[in-house]
Amino acid sequence: MRAAIIGLPQSGKSTLFTAATGKQIDPADLPQEHFGNVPVPDERVDFLTALYKPKKTTYATIEFVDIPGFSLADKHGIDEFKRHLPTARQAELLIGVIRNFENPAVPPYRQRVDPQADLNELWEEFVYADLEVVTNRIERLEKSLKKPTKTHEAEKREMQLMEKCREALEDTLPLSSVLTSEDDKKALGSFAFLTEKPWVVVYNVDEDRASVEPPEPPKHALSTIALCAETEAEIAQLDETDRPAFLADLGVTEPAQNRLLRLCYKAMGFVTFLTVGDDEVRAWPIRRGASALEAAGKIHSDLARGFIRAETVAYEDLKTAGDMRFAKAAGKVRQEGKGYIVQDGDIIFIKFNL
Ligand SMILES: Nc1nc2c(ncn2[C@@H]2O[C@H](COP(=O)(O)OP(=O)(O)OP(=O)(O)O)[C@@H](O)[C@H]2O)c(=O)[nH]1
Ligand SMILES: [Mg+2]
């Protein structure tokens, strides 16, 4: 699961990348993409690890990509934006970092610190990028629809959908508002539109304002978070033992990193199911609405092929009961079939037979 950190120049993207991953970027590096994997904190996994004492514990992970900033004020910057578009398109989530800090040493983009204006500018560029793809495709379809081909009917349907997309984008509306049905999403999935993806907007604020509620989410963003990337980057690079004192000084109990990770995970539209045992306790991300059969397939294709049933217990029920035996005795362990929709926090054992 990939989250691309993207934004205008010097908004604090690389600093946020360090805050999220703990990985420092050498300031001498040329502008380039950086990648880092981070486990998503999950109390349930911690609890189950304490209960089962497995040989191995595996958290869900998010891969962050730091994309170099691009100025939309000149052609060079727009070319840079286009150069990194494929990386952004491959991500499940876009994290827009918006500058909202004062720092005389860092000249602001377009000589302004104006989060709303920056966000709008970034958004419009994304809309424009999608519009370009849609317009090109419509032109091609127009040509091909003039000839009788085997794919004529499918192309006609695609054309209708593309025209709806064009209309939305011309009104600066996101394609997530057009591509709502599973069929439509699938039909145009290969285009990996930017405005179809969920967004998290990070307002990078001055340290003394980190606890201030973020502004109302802009109409296209799913979620917003305000944090001070610079402070968070420092925390992420501290030794585990030094962290509590540093956080206490700031008057917070948890680094914003955890909030950010959970927020990103949720915004990506994933829920978590869990598997437990002596060998491994593991959190598995799965798209919201997925079935027990899909969950089995995630673990191993054999489990999907030989699927008999999914023994399922909600994490909270197991926790309340104390352990699996008590949960069973309390009738909390359910036998679910292939079509069962996996719920966040389900602990699942797949029974299978090959
Ligand atoms: N005061 C303050 N300065 C910050 C904050 N976050 C980043 N900076 C400073 O802003 C400058 C740019 O930060 P980066 O993280 O490199 O920004 P960037 O968005 O990755 O920059 P580009 O990739 O060049 O677009 C650095 O000098 C940071 O120290 C912050 O929260 N507060
Ligand atoms: Mg950077």
Short mmCIF file of C-alpha atoms and ligand atoms in Angstrom, two decimals:
data_model
loop_
_atom_site.label_atom_id
_atom_site.label_comp_id
_atom_site.label_asym_id
_atom_site.label_seq_id
_atom_site.Cartn_x
_atom_site.Cartn_y
_atom_site.Cartn_z
CA MET A 1 0.00 0.00 0.00
CA ARG A 2 1.65 3.15 -1.18
CA ALA A 3 1.11 6.74 -0.06
CA ALA A 4 2.71 9.46 -2.17
CA ILE A 5 3.77 12.66 -0.41
CA ILE A 6 3.30 15.45 -2.86
CA GLY A 7 3.13 19.23 -2.88
CA LEU A 8 4.51 22.61 -3.81
CA PRO A 9 8.18 23.43 -3.15
CA GLN A 10 9.53 23.65 0.38
CA SER A 11 6.26 22.81 2.09
CA GLY A 12 7.97 20.24 4.32
CA LYS A 13 7.40 17.01 2.35
CA SER A 14 10.80 15.50 3.00
CA THR A 15 10.55 16.54 6.64
CA LEU A 16 7.17 14.81 6.82
CA PHE A 17 8.68 11.74 5.16
CA THR A 18 11.26 11.64 7.95
CA ALA A 19 8.51 12.14 10.54
CA ALA A 20 6.54 9.24 9.08
CA THR A 21 9.38 6.80 8.44
CA GLY A 22 12.18 7.87 10.79
CA LYS A 23 14.45 7.90 7.74
CA GLN A 24 16.57 10.96 7.32
CA ILE A 25 17.16 12.39 3.88
CA ASP A 26 20.60 13.76 3.17
CA PRO A 27 20.11 17.45 2.32
CA ALA A 28 22.95 17.05 -0.20
CA ASP A 29 20.88 14.56 -2.21
CA LEU A 30 19.70 15.71 -5.58
CA PRO A 31 15.92 16.02 -5.76
CA GLN A 32 14.70 12.46 -6.16
CA GLU A 33 12.02 10.10 -4.94
CA HIS A 34 12.60 8.42 -1.57
CA PHE A 35 10.83 5.30 -0.35
CA GLY A 36 10.25 4.02 3.17
CA ASN A 37 8.08 1.31 4.73
CA VAL A 38 6.39 1.91 8.07
CA PRO A 39 4.35 -0.45 10.25
CA VAL A 40 0.94 0.92 11.19
CA PRO A 41 0.61 0.97 15.00
CA ASP A 42 -2.22 -1.30 16.12
CA GLU A 43 -3.12 -1.98 19.77
CA ARG A 44 -4.91 -5.13 18.73
CA VAL A 45 -1.72 -6.61 17.37
CA ASP A 46 0.08 -5.64 20.58
CA PHE A 47 -2.59 -7.28 22.72
CA LEU A 48 -2.67 -10.46 20.63
CA THR A 49 1.11 -10.66 20.66
CA ALA A 50 1.08 -10.52 24.45
CA LEU A 51 -1.62 -13.22 24.48
CA TYR A 52 -0.10 -15.67 21.97
CA LYS A 53 3.61 -14.89 22.40
CA PRO A 54 4.18 -15.82 18.75
CA LYS A 55 7.59 -16.28 17.12
CA LYS A 56 6.79 -13.39 14.83
CA THR A 57 4.55 -10.33 14.80
CA THR A 58 3.62 -8.59 11.58
CA TYR A 59 1.90 -5.22 11.41
CA ALA A 60 0.24 -3.81 8.32
CA THR A 61 2.67 -1.48 6.54
CA ILE A 62 2.40 1.63 4.44
CA GLU A 63 5.05 2.54 1.93
CA PHE A 64 5.65 6.29 1.84
CA VAL A 65 7.17 7.94 -1.20
CA ASP A 66 8.60 11.43 -0.92
CA ILE A 67 8.21 13.21 -4.25
CA PRO A 68 10.38 16.30 -4.85
CA GLY A 69 8.48 19.58 -4.85
CA PHE A 70 7.52 21.27 -8.10
CA SER A 71 6.69 24.88 -8.75
CA LEU A 72 3.60 25.34 -10.85
CA ALA A 73 4.71 28.87 -11.60
CA ASP A 74 7.01 27.88 -14.45
CA LYS A 75 7.29 25.34 -17.26
CA HIS A 76 10.26 23.58 -15.69
CA GLY A 77 8.24 22.92 -12.54
CA ILE A 78 5.27 21.62 -14.48
CA ASP A 79 7.58 19.27 -16.39
CA GLU A 80 8.92 18.05 -13.05
CA PHE A 81 5.36 17.44 -11.86
CA LYS A 82 4.70 15.39 -15.01
CA ARG A 83 7.91 13.44 -14.57
CA HIS A 84 6.74 12.22 -11.16
CA LEU A 85 3.12 11.62 -12.18
CA PRO A 86 3.58 7.86 -12.73
CA THR A 87 4.72 7.45 -9.12
CA ALA A 88 1.73 9.39 -7.87
CA ARG A 89 -0.60 7.36 -10.07
CA GLN A 90 0.74 4.12 -8.59
CA ALA A 91 -0.14 5.22 -5.06
CA GLU A 92 -3.33 4.27 -3.24
CA LEU A 93 -3.27 7.54 -1.34
CA LEU A 94 -2.02 11.06 -2.00
CA ILE A 95 -0.73 13.10 0.90
CA GLY A 96 -0.75 16.77 0.01
CA VAL A 97 1.61 18.72 2.24
CA ILE A 98 0.58 22.34 2.59
CA ARG A 99 2.83 24.94 4.15
CA ASN A 100 1.34 26.79 7.08
CA PHE A 101 4.50 27.69 8.98
CA GLU A 102 6.53 30.85 9.24
CA ASN A 103 10.23 30.40 8.70
CA PRO A 104 12.23 33.42 7.54
CA ALA A 105 15.00 31.09 6.36
CA VAL A 106 12.67 29.38 3.90
CA PRO A 107 11.21 31.77 1.32
CA PRO A 108 7.57 30.84 0.77
CA TYR A 109 6.20 29.65 -2.55
CA ARG A 110 4.96 32.61 -4.63
CA GLN A 111 5.99 34.89 -1.70
CA ARG A 112 2.93 33.94 0.30
CA VAL A 113 1.98 31.65 3.17
CA ASP A 114 -1.56 30.89 2.11
CA PRO A 115 -2.64 27.30 2.74
CA GLN A 116 -5.96 27.65 0.98
CA ALA A 117 -4.45 29.15 -2.16
CA ASP A 118 -1.70 26.49 -2.22
CA LEU A 119 -4.21 23.70 -1.82
CA ASN A 120 -6.39 25.05 -4.62
CA GLU A 121 -3.43 25.42 -6.93
CA LEU A 122 -2.28 21.89 -6.28
CA TRP A 123 -5.78 20.52 -6.67
CA GLU A 124 -6.34 22.30 -9.97
CA GLU A 125 -3.12 20.86 -11.36
CA PHE A 126 -4.31 17.35 -10.49
CA VAL A 127 -7.65 18.04 -12.12
CA TYR A 128 -5.82 19.33 -15.17
CA ALA A 129 -3.60 16.23 -15.35
CA ASP A 130 -6.64 13.97 -15.31
CA LEU A 131 -8.44 16.17 -17.82
CA GLU A 132 -5.53 15.79 -20.21
CA VAL A 133 -5.76 12.00 -19.99
CA VAL A 134 -9.52 12.05 -20.45
CA THR A 135 -9.39 14.43 -23.41
CA ASN A 136 -6.74 12.36 -25.19
CA ARG A 137 -8.73 9.21 -24.67
CA ILE A 138 -11.91 10.83 -25.96
CA GLU A 139 -10.09 11.93 -29.12
CA ARG A 140 -8.89 8.39 -29.74
CA LEU A 141 -12.29 6.91 -29.08
CA GLU A 142 -13.89 9.38 -31.49
CA LYS A 143 -11.58 8.19 -34.26
CA SER A 144 -12.01 4.54 -33.52
CA LEU A 145 -15.81 4.78 -33.20
CA LYS A 146 -15.98 5.94 -36.81
CA LYS A 147 -14.79 2.51 -37.91
CA PRO A 148 -16.76 -0.66 -37.37
CA THR A 149 -14.74 -2.72 -34.91
CA LYS A 150 -15.43 -5.71 -32.68
CA THR A 151 -15.06 -3.54 -29.60
CA HIS A 152 -17.54 -0.93 -30.85
CA GLU A 153 -20.12 -1.43 -28.08
CA ALA A 154 -17.57 -1.40 -25.28
CA GLU A 155 -15.98 1.72 -26.73
CA LYS A 156 -19.33 3.44 -26.92
CA ARG A 157 -19.89 2.76 -23.22
CA GLU A 158 -16.41 3.96 -22.38
CA MET A 159 -17.04 7.11 -24.38
CA GLN A 160 -20.19 7.89 -22.39
CA LEU A 161 -18.34 7.42 -19.14
CA MET A 162 -15.36 9.48 -20.31
CA GLU A 163 -17.67 12.31 -21.28
CA LYS A 164 -19.13 12.32 -17.78
CA CYS A 165 -15.58 12.43 -16.45
CA ARG A 166 -14.72 15.37 -18.66
CA GLU A 167 -17.77 17.28 -17.46
CA ALA A 168 -16.89 16.73 -13.80
CA LEU A 169 -13.27 17.76 -14.29
CA GLU A 170 -14.30 20.89 -16.16
CA ASP A 171 -16.23 21.82 -13.00
CA THR A 172 -13.06 20.99 -10.96
CA LEU A 173 -14.89 18.07 -9.39
CA PRO A 174 -12.96 14.91 -8.53
CA LEU A 175 -13.46 11.75 -10.58
CA SER A 176 -14.27 9.94 -7.35
CA SER A 177 -17.64 11.70 -7.66
CA VAL A 178 -18.26 10.13 -11.10
CA LEU A 179 -16.71 6.69 -10.73
CA THR A 180 -18.86 5.42 -7.90
CA SER A 181 -20.00 1.98 -9.09
CA GLU A 182 -17.63 -1.01 -9.01
CA ASP A 183 -18.20 -1.52 -12.76
CA ASP A 184 -17.26 2.02 -13.69
CA LYS A 185 -14.24 1.99 -11.41
CA LYS A 186 -13.05 -1.20 -13.04
CA ALA A 187 -13.72 0.04 -16.57
CA LEU A 188 -11.42 3.05 -16.13
CA GLY A 189 -9.16 1.62 -13.42
CA SER A 190 -6.10 1.39 -15.67
CA PHE A 191 -5.98 5.19 -16.03
CA ALA A 192 -5.23 5.51 -12.28
CA PHE A 193 -6.74 9.00 -12.13
CA LEU A 194 -5.32 11.27 -9.46
CA THR A 195 -8.66 12.79 -8.51
CA GLU A 196 -10.15 9.35 -8.01
CA LYS A 197 -7.71 8.62 -5.20
CA PRO A 198 -8.29 9.47 -1.58
CA TRP A 199 -6.37 12.44 -0.24
CA VAL A 200 -5.00 13.33 3.13
CA VAL A 201 -4.12 16.98 3.47
CA VAL A 202 -1.34 17.68 5.95
CA TYR A 203 -1.13 21.28 7.14
CA ASN A 204 2.45 21.75 8.18
CA VAL A 205 2.10 24.25 11.02
CA ASP A 206 4.38 26.01 13.50
CA GLU A 207 5.14 24.00 16.59
CA ASP A 208 3.03 26.18 18.91
CA ARG A 209 -0.03 25.56 16.76
CA ALA A 210 0.30 21.79 16.36
CA SER A 211 -2.52 21.10 18.80
CA VAL A 212 -4.91 23.55 17.10
CA GLU A 213 -7.78 21.86 15.28
CA PRO A 214 -7.10 21.75 11.53
CA PRO A 215 -9.32 23.86 9.28
CA GLU A 216 -12.47 22.32 7.79
CA PRO A 217 -11.57 19.69 5.20
CA PRO A 218 -11.58 21.15 1.71
CA LYS A 219 -14.39 19.71 -0.36
CA HIS A 220 -12.24 17.15 -2.16
CA ALA A 221 -10.04 15.90 0.64
CA LEU A 222 -11.12 13.00 2.75
CA SER A 223 -9.21 13.97 5.82
CA THR A 224 -6.94 16.66 7.13
CA ILE A 225 -4.37 16.74 9.89
CA ALA A 226 -2.29 19.58 11.26
CA LEU A 227 1.15 18.82 12.61
CA CYS A 228 4.58 20.33 12.85
CA ALA A 229 6.68 18.20 10.52
CA GLU A 230 9.96 19.55 11.86
CA THR A 231 9.19 18.60 15.47
CA GLU A 232 7.76 15.26 14.38
CA ALA A 233 10.87 14.48 12.34
CA GLU A 234 12.96 15.11 15.46
CA ILE A 235 10.76 12.80 17.51
CA ALA A 236 10.90 10.06 14.88
CA GLN A 237 14.67 10.09 15.03
CA LEU A 238 14.88 9.95 18.84
CA ASP A 239 15.77 6.81 20.73
CA GLU A 240 12.64 5.01 22.00
CA THR A 241 13.80 5.72 25.57
CA ASP A 242 14.10 9.49 25.05
CA ARG A 243 10.73 9.81 23.40
CA PRO A 244 8.32 9.93 26.39
CA ALA A 245 10.18 12.84 28.06
CA PHE A 246 10.29 14.79 24.80
CA LEU A 247 6.57 14.24 24.20
CA ALA A 248 5.73 15.23 27.79
CA ASP A 249 7.64 18.48 27.22
CA LEU A 250 5.40 19.17 24.27
CA GLY A 251 2.33 18.26 26.30
CA VAL A 252 1.27 15.36 24.07
CA THR A 253 0.99 11.65 24.80
CA GLU A 254 1.56 10.31 21.34
CA PRO A 255 3.64 11.49 18.37
CA ALA A 256 1.61 12.78 15.44
CA GLN A 257 3.28 10.02 13.45
CA ASN A 258 0.83 7.49 14.91
CA ARG A 259 -2.16 9.70 14.18
CA LEU A 260 -0.90 10.22 10.65
CA LEU A 261 -0.36 6.51 10.03
CA ARG A 262 -3.80 5.55 11.28
CA LEU A 263 -5.41 8.34 9.31
CA CYS A 264 -3.65 7.31 6.09
CA TYR A 265 -4.57 3.69 6.59
CA LYS A 266 -8.22 4.56 7.10
CA ALA A 267 -8.30 7.01 4.21
CA MET A 268 -6.95 4.32 1.89
CA GLY A 269 -10.22 2.49 2.47
CA PHE A 270 -8.70 -0.56 4.10
CA VAL A 271 -9.90 -2.51 7.10
CA THR A 272 -7.79 -4.97 9.06
CA PHE A 273 -8.38 -8.60 9.76
CA LEU A 274 -6.10 -10.54 12.05
CA THR A 275 -4.64 -14.01 12.15
CA VAL A 276 -3.24 -15.48 15.34
CA GLY A 277 -1.20 -18.49 16.38
CA ASP A 278 2.01 -19.63 18.00
CA ASP A 279 3.97 -18.89 14.84
CA GLU A 280 2.66 -15.50 13.94
CA VAL A 281 0.23 -12.76 14.92
CA ARG A 282 -0.47 -10.71 11.87
CA ALA A 283 -2.55 -7.75 10.72
CA TRP A 284 -3.79 -7.99 7.13
CA PRO A 285 -5.05 -4.98 5.26
CA ILE A 286 -8.01 -5.70 3.02
CA ARG A 287 -10.28 -3.38 1.09
CA ARG A 288 -13.48 -2.46 2.90
CA GLY A 289 -16.31 -4.69 1.69
CA ALA A 290 -14.09 -7.68 0.85
CA SER A 291 -15.39 -11.21 1.46
CA ALA A 292 -14.05 -14.02 3.63
CA LEU A 293 -12.95 -15.78 0.43
CA GLU A 294 -10.82 -12.76 -0.56
CA ALA A 295 -9.36 -12.71 2.94
CA ALA A 296 -8.42 -16.39 2.55
CA GLY A 297 -6.78 -15.60 -0.81
CA LYS A 298 -4.71 -12.84 0.79
CA ILE A 299 -3.21 -15.31 3.22
CA HIS A 300 -2.55 -17.98 0.61
CA SER A 301 -4.15 -18.96 -2.69
CA ASP A 302 -4.53 -22.55 -1.37
CA LEU A 303 -6.77 -21.27 1.42
CA ALA A 304 -9.07 -19.67 -1.14
CA ARG A 305 -9.09 -22.77 -3.38
CA GLY A 306 -9.88 -25.19 -0.59
CA PHE A 307 -12.03 -22.79 1.43
CA ILE A 308 -14.53 -24.50 3.72
CA ARG A 309 -15.40 -21.78 6.22
CA ALA A 310 -13.96 -18.90 8.17
CA GLU A 311 -14.01 -19.24 11.93
CA THR A 312 -14.38 -15.66 13.02
CA VAL A 313 -14.33 -13.77 16.28
CA ALA A 314 -14.40 -10.02 16.72
CA TYR A 315 -11.26 -8.69 18.41
CA GLU A 316 -13.30 -6.91 21.08
CA ASP A 317 -15.15 -10.14 21.93
CA LEU A 318 -11.90 -12.05 22.28
CA LYS A 319 -10.45 -9.32 24.43
CA THR A 320 -13.51 -9.25 26.69
CA ALA A 321 -13.54 -13.06 26.98
CA GLY A 322 -9.83 -13.11 27.80
CA ASP A 323 -8.78 -15.87 25.44
CA MET A 324 -10.02 -18.03 22.59
CA ARG A 325 -11.37 -20.84 24.80
CA PHE A 326 -13.53 -18.44 26.78
CA ALA A 327 -14.66 -16.71 23.60
CA LYS A 328 -15.78 -20.08 22.21
CA ALA A 329 -17.57 -20.98 25.42
CA ALA A 330 -19.35 -17.62 25.30
CA GLY A 331 -20.56 -18.40 21.77
CA LYS A 332 -18.58 -15.54 20.25
CA VAL A 333 -16.80 -17.62 17.62
CA ARG A 334 -18.87 -17.67 14.44
CA GLN A 335 -18.69 -19.98 11.43
CA GLU A 336 -18.82 -17.78 8.35
CA GLY A 337 -19.08 -18.73 4.69
CA LYS A 338 -17.34 -17.48 1.53
CA GLY A 339 -19.57 -14.46 1.07
CA TYR A 340 -19.20 -13.07 4.61
CA ILE A 341 -18.07 -9.44 4.53
CA VAL A 342 -14.93 -9.07 6.61
CA GLN A 343 -15.28 -6.53 9.42
CA ASP A 344 -12.46 -4.42 10.81
CA GLY A 345 -10.87 -6.30 13.71
CA ASP A 346 -12.10 -9.76 12.77
CA ILE A 347 -9.80 -12.52 13.90
CA ILE A 348 -10.10 -15.22 11.27
CA PHE A 349 -9.08 -18.87 10.99
CA ILE A 350 -9.66 -20.29 7.55
CA LYS A 351 -10.71 -23.94 7.54
CA PHE A 352 -9.75 -25.47 4.22
CA ASN A 353 -9.34 -28.75 2.44
CA LEU A 354 -7.39 -29.39 -0.75
N1 LIG B 1 9.68 26.39 10.91
C1 LIG B 1 9.46 25.25 10.24
N2 LIG B 1 10.26 24.93 9.22
C2 LIG B 1 10.01 23.79 8.55
C3 LIG B 1 8.95 22.94 8.92
N3 LIG B 1 8.93 21.87 8.08
C4 LIG B 1 9.95 22.07 7.22
N4 LIG B 1 10.61 23.21 7.51
C5 LIG B 1 11.78 23.75 6.81
O1 LIG B 1 11.43 24.03 5.48
C6 LIG B 1 12.50 23.68 4.58
C7 LIG B 1 11.97 22.73 3.54
O2 LIG B 1 11.64 21.49 4.13
P1 LIG B 1 11.61 20.16 3.28
O3 LIG B 1 11.03 19.09 4.13
O4 LIG B 1 12.90 19.91 2.63
O5 LIG B 1 10.53 20.59 2.19
P2 LIG B 1 10.14 19.85 0.86
O6 LIG B 1 8.69 20.09 0.67
O7 LIG B 1 10.61 18.44 0.90
O8 LIG B 1 10.98 20.66 -0.20
P3 LIG B 1 11.16 20.30 -1.75
O9 LIG B 1 11.26 18.81 -1.86
O10 LIG B 1 12.40 21.01 -2.14
O11 LIG B 1 9.95 20.84 -2.41
C8 LIG B 1 13.59 23.07 5.44
O12 LIG B 1 14.55 24.06 5.68
C9 LIG B 1 12.87 22.69 6.72
O13 LIG B 1 13.73 22.74 7.82
C10 LIG B 1 8.13 23.29 10.04
O14 LIG B 1 7.20 22.57 10.42
N5 LIG B 1 8.43 24.46 10.66
MG MG B 2 11.77 17.36 -0.53
#
